[in-house]
Coordinates of C-alpha atoms in Angstrom, one line a residue:
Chain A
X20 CA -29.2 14.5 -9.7
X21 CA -30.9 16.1 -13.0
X22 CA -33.9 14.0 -14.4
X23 CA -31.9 14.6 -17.6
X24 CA -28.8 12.8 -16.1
X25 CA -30.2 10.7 -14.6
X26 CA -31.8 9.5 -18.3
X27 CA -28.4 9.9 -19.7
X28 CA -27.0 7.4 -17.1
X29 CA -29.4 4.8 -17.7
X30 CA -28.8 5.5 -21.6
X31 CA -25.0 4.7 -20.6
X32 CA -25.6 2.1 -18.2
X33 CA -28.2 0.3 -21.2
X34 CA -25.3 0.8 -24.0
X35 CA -22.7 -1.2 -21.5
X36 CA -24.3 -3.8 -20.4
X37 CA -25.6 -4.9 -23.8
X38 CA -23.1 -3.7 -26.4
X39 CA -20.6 -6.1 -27.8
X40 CA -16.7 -5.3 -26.3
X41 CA -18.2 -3.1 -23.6
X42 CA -17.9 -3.3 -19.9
X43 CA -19.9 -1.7 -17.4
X44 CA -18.1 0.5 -14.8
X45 CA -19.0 -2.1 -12.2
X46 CA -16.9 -4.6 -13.9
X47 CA -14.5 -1.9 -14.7
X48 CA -13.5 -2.1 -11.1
X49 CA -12.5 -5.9 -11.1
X50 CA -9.6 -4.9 -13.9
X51 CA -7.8 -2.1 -12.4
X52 CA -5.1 -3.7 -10.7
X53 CA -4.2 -6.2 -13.7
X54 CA -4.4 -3.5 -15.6
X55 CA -2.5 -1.1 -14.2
X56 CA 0.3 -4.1 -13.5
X57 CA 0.0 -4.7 -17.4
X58 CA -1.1 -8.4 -16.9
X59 CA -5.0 -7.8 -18.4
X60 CA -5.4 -10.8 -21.3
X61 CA -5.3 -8.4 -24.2
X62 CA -9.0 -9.3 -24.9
X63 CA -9.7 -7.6 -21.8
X64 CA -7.5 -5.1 -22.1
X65 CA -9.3 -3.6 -25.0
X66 CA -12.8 -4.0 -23.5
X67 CA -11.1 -1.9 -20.7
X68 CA -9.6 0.7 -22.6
X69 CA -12.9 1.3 -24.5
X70 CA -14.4 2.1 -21.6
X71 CA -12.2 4.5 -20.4
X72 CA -12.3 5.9 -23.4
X73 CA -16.3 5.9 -23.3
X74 CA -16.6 7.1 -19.5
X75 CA -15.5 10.4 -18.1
X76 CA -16.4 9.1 -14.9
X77 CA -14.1 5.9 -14.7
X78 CA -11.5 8.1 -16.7
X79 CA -11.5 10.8 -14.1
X80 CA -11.7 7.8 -11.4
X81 CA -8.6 6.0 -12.7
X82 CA -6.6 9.1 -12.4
X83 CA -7.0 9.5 -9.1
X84 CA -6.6 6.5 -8.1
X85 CA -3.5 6.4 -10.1
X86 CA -2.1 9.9 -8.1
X87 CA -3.0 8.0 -4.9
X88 CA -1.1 5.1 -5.2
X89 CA 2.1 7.7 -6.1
X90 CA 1.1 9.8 -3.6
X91 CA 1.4 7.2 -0.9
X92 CA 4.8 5.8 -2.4
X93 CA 6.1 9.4 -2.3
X94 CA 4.9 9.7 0.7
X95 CA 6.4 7.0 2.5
X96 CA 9.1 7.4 0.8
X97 CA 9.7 10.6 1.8
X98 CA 9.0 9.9 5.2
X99 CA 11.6 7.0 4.9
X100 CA 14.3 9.6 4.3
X101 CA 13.4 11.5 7.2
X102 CA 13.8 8.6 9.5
X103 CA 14.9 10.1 12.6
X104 CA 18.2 10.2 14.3
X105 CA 16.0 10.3 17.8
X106 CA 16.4 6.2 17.9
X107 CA 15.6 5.7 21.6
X108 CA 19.2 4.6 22.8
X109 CA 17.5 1.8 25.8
X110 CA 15.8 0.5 23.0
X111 CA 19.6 0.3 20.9
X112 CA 20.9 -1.7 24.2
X113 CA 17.9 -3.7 24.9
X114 CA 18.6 -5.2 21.6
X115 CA 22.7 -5.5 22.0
X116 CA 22.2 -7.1 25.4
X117 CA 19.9 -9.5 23.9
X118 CA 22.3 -10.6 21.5
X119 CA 24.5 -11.8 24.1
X120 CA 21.8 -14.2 25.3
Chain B
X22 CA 30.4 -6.5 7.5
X23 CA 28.6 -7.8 4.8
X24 CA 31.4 -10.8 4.9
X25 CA 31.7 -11.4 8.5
X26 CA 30.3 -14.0 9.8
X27 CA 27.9 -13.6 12.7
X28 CA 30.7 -15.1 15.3
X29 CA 33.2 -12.6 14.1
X30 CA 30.8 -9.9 14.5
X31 CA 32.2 -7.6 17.4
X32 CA 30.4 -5.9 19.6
X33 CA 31.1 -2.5 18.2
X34 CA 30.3 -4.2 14.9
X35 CA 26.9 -5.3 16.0
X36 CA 25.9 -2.1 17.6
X37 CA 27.4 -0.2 14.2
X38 CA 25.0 -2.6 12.6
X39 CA 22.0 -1.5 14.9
X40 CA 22.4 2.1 14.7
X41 CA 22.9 2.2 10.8
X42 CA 19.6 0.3 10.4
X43 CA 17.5 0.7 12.9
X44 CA 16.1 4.0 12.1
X45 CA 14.3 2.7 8.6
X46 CA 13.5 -0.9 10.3
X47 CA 11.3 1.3 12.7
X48 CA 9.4 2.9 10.0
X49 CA 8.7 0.3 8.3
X50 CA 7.2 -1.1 11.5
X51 CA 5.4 1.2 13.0
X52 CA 3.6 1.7 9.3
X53 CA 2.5 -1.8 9.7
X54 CA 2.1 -2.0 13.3
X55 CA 0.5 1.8 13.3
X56 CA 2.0 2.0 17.0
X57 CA 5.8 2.4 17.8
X58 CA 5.6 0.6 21.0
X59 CA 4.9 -2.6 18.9
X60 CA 7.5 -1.6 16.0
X61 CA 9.9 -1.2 18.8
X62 CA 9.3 -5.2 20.3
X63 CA 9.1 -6.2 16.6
X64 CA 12.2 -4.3 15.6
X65 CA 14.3 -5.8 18.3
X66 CA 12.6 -9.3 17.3
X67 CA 14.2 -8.6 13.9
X68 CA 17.5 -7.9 15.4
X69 CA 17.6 -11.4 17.2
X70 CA 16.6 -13.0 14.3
X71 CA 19.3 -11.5 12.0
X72 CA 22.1 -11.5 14.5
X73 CA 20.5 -15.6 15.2
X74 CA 21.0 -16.6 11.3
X75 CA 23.6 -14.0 10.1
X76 CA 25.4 -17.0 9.0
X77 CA 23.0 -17.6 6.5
X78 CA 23.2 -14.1 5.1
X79 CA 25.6 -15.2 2.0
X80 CA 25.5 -11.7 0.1
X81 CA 23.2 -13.2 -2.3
X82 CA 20.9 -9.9 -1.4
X83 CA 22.3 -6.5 0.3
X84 CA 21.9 -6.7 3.9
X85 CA 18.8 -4.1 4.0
X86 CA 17.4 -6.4 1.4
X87 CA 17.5 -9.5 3.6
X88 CA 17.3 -6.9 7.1
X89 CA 14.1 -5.5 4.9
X90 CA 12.8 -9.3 5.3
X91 CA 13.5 -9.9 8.4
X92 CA 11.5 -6.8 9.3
X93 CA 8.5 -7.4 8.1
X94 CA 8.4 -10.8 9.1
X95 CA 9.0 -9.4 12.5
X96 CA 6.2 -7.1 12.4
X97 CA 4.1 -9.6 10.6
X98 CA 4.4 -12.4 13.1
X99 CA 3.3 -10.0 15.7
X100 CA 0.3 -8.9 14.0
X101 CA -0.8 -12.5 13.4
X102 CA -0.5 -13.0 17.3
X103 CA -2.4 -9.2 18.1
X104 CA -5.4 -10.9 15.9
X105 CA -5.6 -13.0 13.2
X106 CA -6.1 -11.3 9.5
X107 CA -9.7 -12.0 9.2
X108 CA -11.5 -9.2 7.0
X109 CA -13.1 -6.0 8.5
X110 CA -15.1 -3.7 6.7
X111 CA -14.0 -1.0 4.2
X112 CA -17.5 -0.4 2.5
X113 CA -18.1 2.6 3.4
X114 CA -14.9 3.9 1.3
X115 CA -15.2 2.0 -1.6
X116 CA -16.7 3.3 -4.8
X117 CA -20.5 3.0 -5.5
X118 CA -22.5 2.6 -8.7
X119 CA -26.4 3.2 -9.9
X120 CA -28.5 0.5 -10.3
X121 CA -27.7 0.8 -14.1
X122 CA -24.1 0.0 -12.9
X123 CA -22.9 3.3 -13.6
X124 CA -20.1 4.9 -11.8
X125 CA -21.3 7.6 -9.0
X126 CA -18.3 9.8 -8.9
X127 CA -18.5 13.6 -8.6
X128 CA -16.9 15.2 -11.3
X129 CA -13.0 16.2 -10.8
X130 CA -12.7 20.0 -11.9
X131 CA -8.9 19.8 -10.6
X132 CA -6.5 16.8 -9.7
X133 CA -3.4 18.3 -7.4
X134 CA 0.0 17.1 -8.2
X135 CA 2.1 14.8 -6.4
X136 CA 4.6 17.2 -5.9
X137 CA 2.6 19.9 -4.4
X138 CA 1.2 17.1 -1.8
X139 CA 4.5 15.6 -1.2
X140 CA 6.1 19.2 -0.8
X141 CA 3.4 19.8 2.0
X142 CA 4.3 18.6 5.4
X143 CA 0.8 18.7 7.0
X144 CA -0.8 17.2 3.7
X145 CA 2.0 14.1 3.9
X146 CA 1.0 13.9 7.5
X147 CA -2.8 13.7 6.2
X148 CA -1.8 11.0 3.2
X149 CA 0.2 8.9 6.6
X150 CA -3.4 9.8 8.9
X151 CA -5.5 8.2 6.0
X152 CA -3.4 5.5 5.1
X153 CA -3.4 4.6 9.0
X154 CA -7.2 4.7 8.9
X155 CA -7.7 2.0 6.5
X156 CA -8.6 -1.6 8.0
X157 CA -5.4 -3.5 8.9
X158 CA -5.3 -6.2 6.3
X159 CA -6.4 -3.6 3.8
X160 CA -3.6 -1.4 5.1
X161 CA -0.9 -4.3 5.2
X162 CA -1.4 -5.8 1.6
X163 CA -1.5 -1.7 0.7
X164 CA 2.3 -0.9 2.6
X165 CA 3.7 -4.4 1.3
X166 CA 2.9 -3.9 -2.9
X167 CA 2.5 -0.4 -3.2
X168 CA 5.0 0.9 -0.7
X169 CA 7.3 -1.6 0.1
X170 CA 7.6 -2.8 -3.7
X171 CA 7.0 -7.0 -3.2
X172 CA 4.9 -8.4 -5.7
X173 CA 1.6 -9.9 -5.7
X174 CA 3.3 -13.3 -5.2
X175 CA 5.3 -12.5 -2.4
X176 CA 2.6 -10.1 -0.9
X177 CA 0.5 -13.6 -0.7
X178 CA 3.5 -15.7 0.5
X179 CA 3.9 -13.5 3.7
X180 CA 0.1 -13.2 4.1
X181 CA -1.1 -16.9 2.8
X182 CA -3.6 -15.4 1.0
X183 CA -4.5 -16.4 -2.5
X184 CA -2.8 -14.3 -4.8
X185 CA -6.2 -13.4 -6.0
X186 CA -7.2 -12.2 -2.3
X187 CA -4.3 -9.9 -2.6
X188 CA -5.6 -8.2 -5.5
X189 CA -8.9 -7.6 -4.2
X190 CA -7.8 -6.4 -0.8
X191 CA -5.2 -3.9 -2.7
X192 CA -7.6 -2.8 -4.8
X193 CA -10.0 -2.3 -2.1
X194 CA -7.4 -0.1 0.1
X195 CA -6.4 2.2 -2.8
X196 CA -9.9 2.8 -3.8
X197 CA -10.7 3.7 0.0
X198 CA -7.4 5.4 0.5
X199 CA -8.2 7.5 -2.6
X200 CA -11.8 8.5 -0.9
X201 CA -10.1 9.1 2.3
X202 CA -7.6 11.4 0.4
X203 CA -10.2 13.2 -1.9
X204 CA -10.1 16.6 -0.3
X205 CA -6.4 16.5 -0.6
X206 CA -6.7 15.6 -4.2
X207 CA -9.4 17.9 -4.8
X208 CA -6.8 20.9 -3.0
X209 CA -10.3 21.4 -0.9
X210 CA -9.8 22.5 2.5
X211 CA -10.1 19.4 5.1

C-alpha cells in the first residue's frame, strides 16, 4: 500500500472513530444482517447509511455481499429445478417397504 | 391426497407420494448433509416420519411445506448425531480491517451479474463447490435463511441457538461465501 494511502486511511479511520453519528467499518460489520432484514433501530440505521455513504470500501463490500446472497438463492434455486429424474429406484422401495413396518 | 388420511393411503398412493417428492427432498439434503449417501438415510427417515404422523397433516400448510419440515428435521437430526454443532473456524474468510479499523478490501473495478453466473453451468457448480466449503454450522444457518427462506426465529428453533448466534454465524458464512466466490464475482479466471 501507498504511504499516501496509507495516511489517508488513518485520516478515515481517525474521522470514524471520533465523529459524532459515525461508525467505523469494523462496527459496520455487526449491522449488515439487521440491516439488510430492515430491522436496524432507525438510530442505527442512519449511522449506517452514513457510512456507506462515506466509504467506497464498505459500499463496494455491501454489494457483493449483497450479489452473493442472490447468487446462492439463484443458485439453489436453480439447481432445485433441475432435480433429477435419476431417483435411485432401491432407494424408492427401501422407503415403501419400510412403511409397511 | 392432501385429504386422505394416512390409513387410507394406498400403496400406489404412497409410492405416487414418494416419487413426486423425493427428487427436491434429496436436494435439500444432500445441501445440508453435503453427501448423498447421508441425504439418502435422512430422506427415507423423512418418509417414515411423514407416512408415521400423516394424520396430523390437517392441510393447515401444503404438503411440501410440512414434507419441507420434515426434511430438514431429518437431515438435522442426523447431523446432530454425525457431531454436535460446536463452532469451527471460518477466519480465514472473513473480512479484515487496519489497525485504524478500516476496511481492507481491494477495490471492485467490475461486479458480474447474477444472471450471467446463474446462466453458467460450471460457475453455478463453483457457487455449490464454495458454498460446500464453508464450515458446517456456517453452511447450515447459510442453506436454512438464505436458501431455504425460514426466518431468524425459526433458523434458531431448529438449531437452539440464540437468535443472536444465528445472525453472527449467517453473517459470518455470507462474508466467507462472498470471499470464496470473489473470482467469480470479479469475472477473474479461477
Amino acid at each position: 500500500m501507498k504511504p499516501q494511502n496509507n495516511i489517508l486511511r488513518k485520516l478515515k479511520g481517525f474521522m470514524l472513530r471520533t465523529m459524532p453519528n459515525m461508525i467505523t467499518c469494523r462496527e459496520f460489520e455487526g449491522f449488515v444482517v439487521d440491516y439488510l432484514d430492515n430491522e436496524l433501530p432507525e438510530k442505527q440505521r442512519s449511522k449506517f447509511e452514513l457510512h456507506i455513504r462515506m466509504c467506497k470500501e464498505c459500499r463496494q463490500y455491501l454489494d457483493a455481499y449483497q450479489r452473493t446472497i442472490e447468487i446462492s438463492r439463484r443458485a439453489c434455486s436453480s439447481s432445485d429445478d433441475a432435480v433429477p429424474d435419476d431417483v435411485p429406484d432401491d432407494l424408492v422401495k427401501a422407503i415403501l417397504k419400510a412403511r409397511k413396518y | 391426497m392432501q385429504n386422505s388420511s394416512p390409513n387410507s393411503l394406498t400403496d400406489k398412493q404412497a409410492e405416487e407420494l414418494v416419487r413426486s417428492n423425493i427428487g427436491w427432498m434429496l436436494a435439500i439434503a444432500e445441501r445440508l448433509l453435503g453427501e448423498r449417501a447421508l441425504a439418502e438415510d435422512a430422506v427415507q427417515e423423512a418418509f417414515i416420519s411423514a407416512f408415521q404422523g400423516f394424520e396430523k397433516f390437517e392441510n393447515r400448510s401444503t404438503l411440501k411445506t410440512w414434507l419441507h419440515r420434515i426434511t430438514i428435521n431429518a437431515a438435522l437430526m442426523k447431523l446432530r448425531k454425525l457431531k454436535s454443532l460446536a463452532e469451527q473456524p471460518i477466519d480465514e474468510y472473513l473480512p479484515e480491517f487496519d489497525k485504524s479499523e478500516c476496511r481492507l478490501e481491494a477495490e471492485w473495478t467490475h461486479l458480474a451479474s447474477t444472471d450471467n453466473i446463474v446462466a453458467n453451468e460450471e460457475s453455478q457448480a463453483r457457487v455449490h463447490t464454495a458454498i460446500n466449503t464453508l464450515p458446517k454450522d456456517y453452511r447450515i444457518v447459510l442453506l436454512l435463511r438464505d436458501i431455504e427462506g425460514y426466518s431468524t426465529g425459526e433458523v434458531a428453533q431448529y438449531l437452539k441457538l440464540s437468535e443472536s448466534n444465528v445472525k453472527v454465524r449467517l453473517h459470518r458464512a455470507r462474508a466467507a461465501l462472498k470471499k470464496l466466490i470473489e473470482p467469480l464475482l470479479r469475472d477473474e479466471v479461477f
